[in-house]
Each structure stands twice: as structure tokens, then as C-alpha cells.
Amino acid sequence: MEGFKAYLINECHKADNTVIAYMRDIGAFEKFLKTRGGKDLLDCKDSDAIAYVYALSNDNKSRATINRKISSIRAFYDYEMGEGEIDVNPFSDIKSTRNDKRDIEYLTIEEVNALLEAPDDTPKGLRDRALLEYMYGTGARVTEVVRLKFEDVNLRMNITTCKDGKGEGRIVPIGSYAHKALVEYIDKAYNAIKGDLRTDGDYVFINFRGRPLTRQGIWKILKEYGRQIGIEDKMTPQILRDTFAVHMLQNGADLKSLQELMGFEDMSVGIAYLSVMKVRIRDVYKKTHPRA
């Protein structure tokens, strides 16, 4: 830490108060690491960085305070990388907290089951069931669903490629339920909806004019089934994506794996999902413990 302090003073020409703030922030993080198995600063991993920001959030620290601490600690690890002490900055994926915390809404397992059972066995129903199973089963963004082509889906290996607007993509597994729904849609409904045979370059989810579904079209489909089962207000593409994330965490997924599956770069998004888990655990405790 003394080397970093000298670096701030001599090379960065930071003011005295700024240097004091940097050292205080790093010292506080060092104390936090001691509570995690006696680690020192150079032992820090990504999971420690995530846990620290999560702890700051739970302590009701202001956004400005959290952002300052993240900036200080990231600068420290950038310095240590430059000195050859570490290979990776554990705070590289931790971005500043956003000005407004997004409320995360999600469906219960019972609501998801009702939703996925709602479509019928008509060509439209088979398409819609495949769409819903795919969205819930992969956590894909609605824009990624709109862009999905058959060349992006490998049903033999049970994987799909979710692509962003730049053509880059990430590989996501396809679960058994989504696989079954997609096969039924392709075998029994797709050609009838399109009015022609499909090719690898065709979009997977199409309307009855043979055109790819739009974001607005998918939104309307979700609202339609939401009305049928009485949860219209909770049915949006983002809520279905959030439901995927929360259910994964509830069933033991770690935050780093969730980040890779969902493709979010800002780890504060994942921390927000963890915050939902904490609220849920507290609510369950209050409802079930006799002395809560």
C-alpha cells in the first residue's frame, strides 16, 4: 500500500485529501478481506469484489460512496497489475452503480408453470409455447430472440447462440422442456405458419406473414397469456428474463456463471439479483419462523 500511496503522490499528483480517501477506502476493503478467511489484498478474487459491493449496498451506503470506493480499489489493483504483482484486476467487472436502482420483478414457479401450460396445440399455440420456453429457459434478451435464426440453434447438442446487434454471441444451453417445445414447433407448425419450407437462414420465431416477430409482437404475446392466467401486469420480456435469473440463483447458480449465461457486463446487475434473494429469504423467515 505504501508503494501505491507514493504512486498517487508522485506520479498522479493527487491532493492530500484525495490520497487519504484512497488509502482509507483500500484499508476498509483490506479489513473486509480479513473476514473472508484471512485474505490479504493480493489474494482478492472476483467473488470477493462482488461480495464487498453487495455488503456496501446492504449497509445502505450511498451510491456516491460506493462508486468512490470501487474507483479507489480498482485504481489500486490497476497499479498492482502494472507492478506485476497480480495478473487480473478483480474489480474490472465491477462498474459504478447506476443512478437509479431498477426494481426487479419475477414470476413464481407456479406462475411460470401456468404460463407455459397456457398455449394450445394449434400452430400459433405451438409457436408461442416454443417462444415462452425458449425465453424462460435461456434468459435471452428480447432483441436476441427477435434475431434468432435456425443456424443459431443446435438441437442435437442442445445449445443456442444468443447474438447482439454486432454479430457477437454467447453460447447458452437449451433445457429439455425448451428443446421439446422447439422440436414440436419446427415439426408441426413452422412450415404452416411460414407457408414454405424453412432454411437455416430463416428466423425461428415468425408471424403468420412469414416475417420475424418484432419486440412489440413478442410483448403482445406475453400480455395475451398473462391475461389468460391473471398476471397481465407482470408479463414483459424483461420480467421473464429476470425470472430466469432469480430462479437460477434460487437453485444454486453462482453469480459468475449467471453473468456468462445472461451476457451482462455490469456486475452490479448481478448484485441486484442477489439483493432480491436477500429480500426473499427475509420474507420466508418472517412467514415461517415461530419467533420471527
Coordinates of C-alpha atoms in Angstrom, one line a residue, residues 79-274:
Y79 CA -1.4 -0.3 -10.0
E80 CA -0.6 -3.8 -8.7
M81 CA -1.1 -5.2 -12.2
G82 CA 1.4 -2.6 -13.5
E83 CA 3.9 -3.7 -10.9
G84 CA 3.4 -7.3 -11.9
E85 CA 2.0 -8.4 -8.5
I86 CA -1.3 -9.7 -10.0
D87 CA -2.5 -10.8 -13.4
V88 CA -6.1 -9.7 -13.3
N89 CA -7.9 -6.8 -11.6
P90 CA -10.7 -8.4 -9.5
F91 CA -12.7 -5.2 -9.8
S92 CA -12.5 -5.0 -13.6
D93 CA -16.1 -6.2 -14.0
I94 CA -17.4 -4.1 -11.2
K95 CA -18.8 -0.9 -12.7
S96 CA -20.1 2.1 -10.9
T97 CA -23.6 1.8 -9.5
R98 CA -26.3 3.3 -11.6
N99 CA -28.2 6.4 -10.6
D100 CA -31.5 4.6 -10.3
K101 CA -31.8 1.1 -8.9
R102 CA -34.1 -1.0 -11.1
D103 CA -36.8 -2.8 -9.3
I104 CA -36.6 -6.5 -10.2
E105 CA -39.9 -8.3 -10.6
Y106 CA -40.1 -12.0 -11.3
L107 CA -42.6 -14.8 -11.5
T108 CA -43.1 -17.6 -9.1
I109 CA -42.6 -21.2 -10.2
E110 CA -46.4 -21.7 -10.1
E111 CA -46.9 -18.7 -12.3
V112 CA -44.3 -19.9 -14.8
N113 CA -45.9 -23.3 -14.9
A114 CA -49.3 -21.8 -15.6
L115 CA -47.8 -19.6 -18.3
L116 CA -46.1 -22.4 -20.1
E117 CA -49.2 -24.6 -20.0
A118 CA -51.4 -21.8 -21.4
P119 CA -50.7 -22.2 -25.2
D120 CA -52.8 -24.7 -27.1
D121 CA -51.8 -27.2 -29.8
T122 CA -52.7 -25.1 -32.8
P123 CA -49.8 -23.8 -34.9
K124 CA -49.9 -20.5 -33.1
G125 CA -50.0 -22.2 -29.7
L126 CA -47.0 -24.4 -30.6
R127 CA -45.1 -21.4 -31.7
D128 CA -46.0 -19.5 -28.6
R129 CA -45.1 -22.4 -26.3
A130 CA -41.7 -22.7 -28.0
L131 CA -41.2 -18.9 -27.7
L132 CA -42.1 -18.9 -23.9
E133 CA -40.0 -22.0 -23.2
Y134 CA -37.0 -20.5 -25.0
M135 CA -37.2 -17.2 -23.3
Y136 CA -37.6 -18.7 -19.8
G137 CA -35.1 -21.5 -20.5
T138 CA -32.3 -19.3 -21.8
G139 CA -32.8 -15.9 -20.2
A140 CA -32.3 -14.3 -23.6
R141 CA -33.0 -10.6 -24.2
V142 CA -36.0 -9.9 -26.4
T143 CA -33.7 -8.4 -29.1
E144 CA -31.7 -11.7 -29.1
V145 CA -35.0 -13.7 -29.5
V146 CA -36.0 -11.5 -32.4
R147 CA -32.7 -12.0 -34.2
L148 CA -32.6 -15.8 -33.6
K149 CA -32.2 -17.9 -36.8
F150 CA -32.1 -21.6 -37.2
E151 CA -28.4 -21.5 -37.9
D152 CA -28.1 -20.3 -34.3
V153 CA -29.8 -23.3 -32.8
N154 CA -28.2 -26.7 -32.4
L155 CA -30.9 -29.1 -31.2
R156 CA -28.5 -32.1 -31.4
M157 CA -26.1 -30.5 -28.9
N158 CA -28.9 -28.6 -27.1
I159 CA -27.2 -25.2 -27.4
T160 CA -28.2 -21.9 -28.8
T161 CA -26.2 -18.8 -29.8
C162 CA -27.6 -15.5 -28.5
K163 CA -26.3 -12.7 -30.7
D164 CA -26.2 -9.0 -30.1
G165 CA -26.6 -6.3 -32.7
K166 CA -22.8 -6.5 -33.6
G167 CA -23.0 -10.2 -34.6
E168 CA -21.2 -11.3 -31.5
G169 CA -22.8 -14.1 -29.5
R170 CA -22.6 -16.3 -26.4
I171 CA -23.4 -20.0 -26.1
V172 CA -26.3 -20.9 -23.9
P173 CA -27.7 -24.4 -23.1
I174 CA -31.2 -25.3 -24.2
G175 CA -33.1 -27.2 -21.5
S176 CA -35.2 -30.3 -22.1
Y177 CA -38.5 -28.5 -22.0
A178 CA -37.4 -25.8 -24.4
H179 CA -35.9 -28.5 -26.7
K180 CA -39.2 -30.4 -26.8
A181 CA -41.2 -27.3 -27.5
L182 CA -38.9 -26.2 -30.3
V183 CA -39.0 -29.6 -32.0
E184 CA -42.8 -29.7 -31.9
Y185 CA -42.9 -26.1 -33.3
I186 CA -40.5 -26.9 -36.1
D187 CA -42.0 -30.3 -37.0
K188 CA -45.7 -29.4 -36.7
A189 CA -46.2 -25.7 -37.1
Y190 CA -43.3 -23.7 -38.6
N191 CA -43.9 -24.6 -42.3
A192 CA -47.6 -24.0 -41.9
I193 CA -47.1 -20.6 -40.4
K194 CA -44.4 -19.6 -43.0
G195 CA -46.2 -21.1 -45.9
D196 CA -42.9 -22.5 -47.2
L197 CA -40.1 -24.8 -46.2
R198 CA -37.6 -23.4 -43.7
T199 CA -33.9 -22.9 -44.3
D200 CA -31.0 -22.4 -41.9
G201 CA -31.1 -18.6 -42.6
D202 CA -34.7 -18.2 -41.6
Y203 CA -35.7 -16.6 -38.4
V204 CA -37.0 -19.0 -35.8
F205 CA -40.0 -17.0 -34.4
I206 CA -42.2 -15.6 -37.1
N207 CA -45.7 -14.2 -37.6
F208 CA -48.3 -15.5 -39.9
R209 CA -47.0 -13.3 -42.7
G210 CA -43.7 -15.2 -42.5
R211 CA -41.9 -12.3 -41.1
P212 CA -39.8 -12.4 -37.9
L213 CA -41.7 -11.5 -34.7
T214 CA -40.9 -7.9 -33.5
R215 CA -40.3 -6.8 -30.0
Q216 CA -43.8 -5.4 -29.9
G217 CA -45.2 -8.7 -31.3
I218 CA -43.5 -10.7 -28.5
W219 CA -44.7 -8.2 -25.9
K220 CA -48.3 -8.7 -27.1
I221 CA -47.9 -12.5 -27.0
L222 CA -46.7 -12.3 -23.4
K223 CA -49.6 -9.9 -22.4
E224 CA -52.1 -12.3 -24.1
Y225 CA -51.1 -15.2 -22.0
G226 CA -50.7 -13.0 -18.9
R227 CA -54.3 -12.1 -19.2
Q228 CA -55.3 -15.7 -19.5
I229 CA -53.7 -16.7 -16.2
G230 CA -54.3 -13.4 -14.4
I231 CA -50.8 -11.9 -14.3
E232 CA -51.0 -9.5 -17.2
D233 CA -49.2 -6.7 -15.3
K234 CA -46.3 -9.0 -14.6
M235 CA -45.8 -10.2 -18.1
T236 CA -43.0 -8.4 -20.0
P237 CA -39.9 -9.8 -21.7
Q238 CA -37.7 -8.2 -19.0
I239 CA -39.6 -9.8 -16.2
L240 CA -39.3 -13.2 -17.9
R241 CA -35.5 -12.7 -18.2
D242 CA -35.4 -11.6 -14.6
T243 CA -37.4 -14.7 -13.6
F244 CA -34.7 -16.9 -15.3
A245 CA -32.0 -15.1 -13.3
V246 CA -33.8 -15.3 -9.9
H247 CA -34.8 -19.0 -10.3
M248 CA -31.2 -19.9 -11.3
L249 CA -29.9 -18.3 -8.1
Q250 CA -32.6 -19.9 -6.0
N251 CA -31.5 -23.2 -7.3
G252 CA -27.8 -22.7 -6.5
A253 CA -26.3 -20.9 -9.5
D254 CA -23.3 -18.7 -8.8
L255 CA -23.2 -15.1 -9.9
K256 CA -20.2 -15.6 -12.3
S257 CA -22.0 -18.4 -14.2
L258 CA -25.2 -16.3 -14.4
Q259 CA -23.2 -13.4 -15.8
E260 CA -21.9 -15.7 -18.6
L261 CA -25.3 -17.2 -19.3
M262 CA -27.1 -13.8 -19.5
G263 CA -24.3 -11.8 -21.0
F264 CA -24.5 -8.7 -18.7
E265 CA -21.2 -6.9 -18.5
D266 CA -22.0 -4.8 -15.4
M267 CA -21.7 -7.0 -12.3
S268 CA -24.0 -4.5 -10.4
V269 CA -26.8 -6.2 -12.4
G270 CA -25.9 -9.5 -10.8
I271 CA -25.6 -7.8 -7.4
A272 CA -29.2 -6.5 -7.8
Y273 CA -30.4 -10.1 -8.4
L274 CA -28.6 -11.1 -5.2

